[in-house]
Amino acid sequence: MLRALDSALVVHLAAHGFFDARSPMLSSIDLDDGPLMAYDLCRLRTPAWLVVLSACEVGLSRTPADGAVLGLAGTFLARGTACVVAGLVPVRDDDTATLMAVFHDLLAAGHPPAHALTAASAKTGVFGFACLGAGFTALPGA
């Protein structure tokens, strides 16, 4: 998974997610072979331009006194991902699939991630996701 995250333009992870408020670097997404934790992302050299985390609460973060944003989305951004779309609240699988289908159609049509997410949410009535980072910039090459 880390190789894919280091070599793709867009990565979409649809899985169950967990935000650990006490230890945000242990926040994770459940993959088939085990959890992908925020601290695993520290090994990324050139992460994907856009990362979509279709999972509950993985867009949450905690910022300690030194100002570093901790959690999955924050770690992606700190490693160089330009934009992260992630869940902030518990979301239903079927609702999320509906939202993400419309979101990706809009991305493919050239809309920047923030616009695509806003329009997809309005069209489907599914809310609970946020666009973090460079959301008003279209995908490179779009």
Coordinates of N, CA and C in Angstrom, one line a residue, residues 25-90:
M25 N -1.4 9.5 16.1 CA -0.5 8.8 15.1 C -0.9 7.3 15.1
L26 N -1.7 6.8 16.0 CA -2.2 5.5 15.9 C -3.6 5.4 15.2
S27 N -4.1 6.5 14.7 CA -5.3 6.5 13.9 C -5.0 5.7 12.7
S28 N -6.1 5.0 12.2 CA -5.8 4.0 11.2 C -7.0 3.8 10.3
I29 N -6.7 3.2 9.2 CA -7.7 2.6 8.2 C -7.4 1.1 8.2
D30 N -8.5 0.3 8.3 CA -8.4 -1.1 8.3 C -8.2 -1.6 6.9
L31 N -7.1 -2.2 6.5 CA -6.9 -2.8 5.3 C -6.9 -4.4 5.4
D32 N -7.0 -5.1 4.3 CA -7.1 -6.5 4.4 C -6.0 -7.2 5.2
D33 N -4.8 -6.7 5.1 CA -3.7 -7.3 5.8 C -3.3 -6.6 7.1
G34 N -4.2 -5.7 7.6 CA -4.0 -5.1 8.9 C -4.2 -3.6 8.7
P35 N -4.0 -2.8 9.9 CA -4.3 -1.4 9.8 C -3.1 -0.6 9.2
L36 N -3.5 0.4 8.4 CA -2.6 1.4 8.0 C -2.7 2.6 8.9
M37 N -1.6 2.8 9.7 CA -1.7 3.8 10.7 C -1.0 5.1 10.3
A38 N -1.3 6.2 10.9 CA -0.8 7.5 10.6 C 0.8 7.4 10.6
Y39 N 1.3 6.8 11.6 CA 2.8 6.8 11.7 C 3.4 6.0 10.6
D40 N 2.7 5.1 9.9 CA 3.2 4.4 8.7 C 3.5 5.3 7.6
L41 N 2.7 6.4 7.5 CA 2.7 7.4 6.4 C 4.0 8.2 6.5
C42 N 4.7 8.2 7.6 CA 5.9 9.0 7.8 C 7.0 8.5 6.8
R43 N 6.8 7.3 6.3 CA 7.8 6.8 5.3 C 7.6 7.2 3.9
L44 N 6.5 7.9 3.6 CA 6.2 8.3 2.2 C 7.2 9.4 1.8
R45 N 7.7 9.3 0.5 CA 8.6 10.3 0.0 C 7.9 11.3 -0.9
T46 N 7.1 10.7 -1.8 CA 6.3 11.6 -2.8 C 4.9 11.0 -2.8
P47 N 4.1 11.4 -1.9 CA 2.7 10.8 -1.8 C 1.8 11.3 -2.9
A48 N 0.7 10.7 -3.1 CA -0.3 11.0 -4.1 C -0.7 12.5 -3.9
W49 N -1.1 13.1 -5.0 CA -1.5 14.5 -5.0 C -2.9 14.6 -4.3
L50 N -3.8 13.7 -4.5 CA -5.1 13.6 -3.9 C -5.3 12.3 -3.2
V51 N -5.6 12.3 -1.9 CA -5.9 11.1 -1.2 C -7.4 11.2 -0.7
V52 N -8.2 10.3 -1.0 CA -9.6 10.2 -0.6 C -9.7 9.1 0.4
L53 N -10.1 9.5 1.6 CA -10.2 8.5 2.7 C -11.7 8.3 3.0
S54 N -12.3 7.3 2.4 CA -13.7 7.0 2.5 C -13.9 6.2 3.8
A55 N -13.8 6.9 4.9 CA -13.8 6.1 6.2 C -14.3 7.1 7.3
C56 N -14.9 6.6 8.3 CA -15.4 7.4 9.4 C -14.2 8.0 10.2
E57 N -14.4 9.3 10.4 CA -13.6 10.1 11.4 C -12.1 10.2 11.1
V58 N -11.7 9.8 9.9 CA -10.2 9.8 9.6 C -9.7 11.2 9.2
G59 N -10.7 12.2 9.1 CA -10.3 13.5 8.8 C -10.1 14.3 10.1
L60 N -10.3 13.7 11.2 CA -10.1 14.4 12.5 C -8.6 14.5 12.8
S61 N -8.3 15.4 13.6 CA -6.9 15.6 14.0 C -6.8 16.2 15.4
R62 N -5.6 16.2 15.9 CA -5.3 16.9 17.2 C -4.0 17.6 17.0
T63 N -4.0 18.8 17.5 CA -2.8 19.6 17.3 C -2.2 19.9 18.7
P64 N -1.0 19.3 19.0 CA -0.4 19.6 20.3 C 0.2 21.0 20.3
A65 N 0.8 21.3 21.4 CA 1.4 22.7 21.6 C 2.4 23.1 20.5
D66 N 3.1 22.1 19.9 CA 4.2 22.5 18.9 C 3.6 22.8 17.6
G67 N 2.3 22.6 17.4 CA 1.6 23.0 16.1 C 1.5 21.9 15.0
A68 N 2.1 20.7 15.2 CA 2.1 19.7 14.2 C 0.7 19.1 14.2
V69 N 0.0 19.0 13.1 CA -1.3 18.4 13.0 C -1.1 16.9 13.0
L70 N -1.7 16.2 14.0 CA -1.6 14.7 14.1 C -2.9 14.0 13.7
G71 N -2.8 12.9 13.0 CA -3.9 12.1 12.5 C -3.6 11.7 11.1
L72 N -4.5 10.9 10.5 CA -4.2 10.4 9.2 C -4.2 11.5 8.1
A73 N -5.2 12.4 8.1 CA -5.3 13.4 7.1 C -4.1 14.4 7.3
G74 N -3.9 14.8 8.5 CA -2.8 15.7 8.8 C -1.4 15.2 8.4
T75 N -1.2 13.9 8.6 CA 0.1 13.3 8.2 C 0.2 13.2 6.7
F76 N -0.8 12.9 6.0 CA -0.7 13.0 4.5 C -0.3 14.4 4.1
L77 N -1.0 15.4 4.6 CA -0.7 16.8 4.2 C 0.7 17.1 4.6
A78 N 1.2 16.7 5.8 CA 2.5 17.0 6.2 C 3.6 16.4 5.3
R79 N 3.3 15.2 4.8 CA 4.2 14.5 3.9 C 4.2 15.0 2.5
G80 N 3.3 15.9 2.1 CA 3.3 16.5 0.8 C 2.1 16.2 -0.1
T81 N 1.1 15.5 0.4 CA -0.2 15.4 -0.3 C -0.8 16.7 -0.4
A82 N -1.2 17.1 -1.6 CA -1.8 18.5 -1.8 C -3.2 18.6 -1.2
C83 N -4.0 17.5 -1.3 CA -5.4 17.5 -0.9 C -5.8 16.2 -0.4
V84 N -6.6 16.3 0.7 CA -7.2 15.1 1.3 C -8.7 15.3 1.5
V85 N -9.4 14.3 1.0 CA -10.9 14.3 1.3 C -11.1 13.2 2.3
A86 N -11.7 13.5 3.4 CA -11.8 12.5 4.5 C -13.1 12.7 5.3
G87 N -13.6 11.6 5.9 CA -14.7 11.7 6.8 C -14.4 12.3 8.1
L88 N -15.4 13.0 8.6 CA -15.2 13.7 9.9 C -16.2 13.0 11.0
V89 N -17.1 12.3 10.5 CA -18.1 11.7 11.4 C -18.4 10.3 11.0
P90 N -19.1 9.5 11.8 CA -19.5 8.2 11.3 C -20.4 8.3 10.0

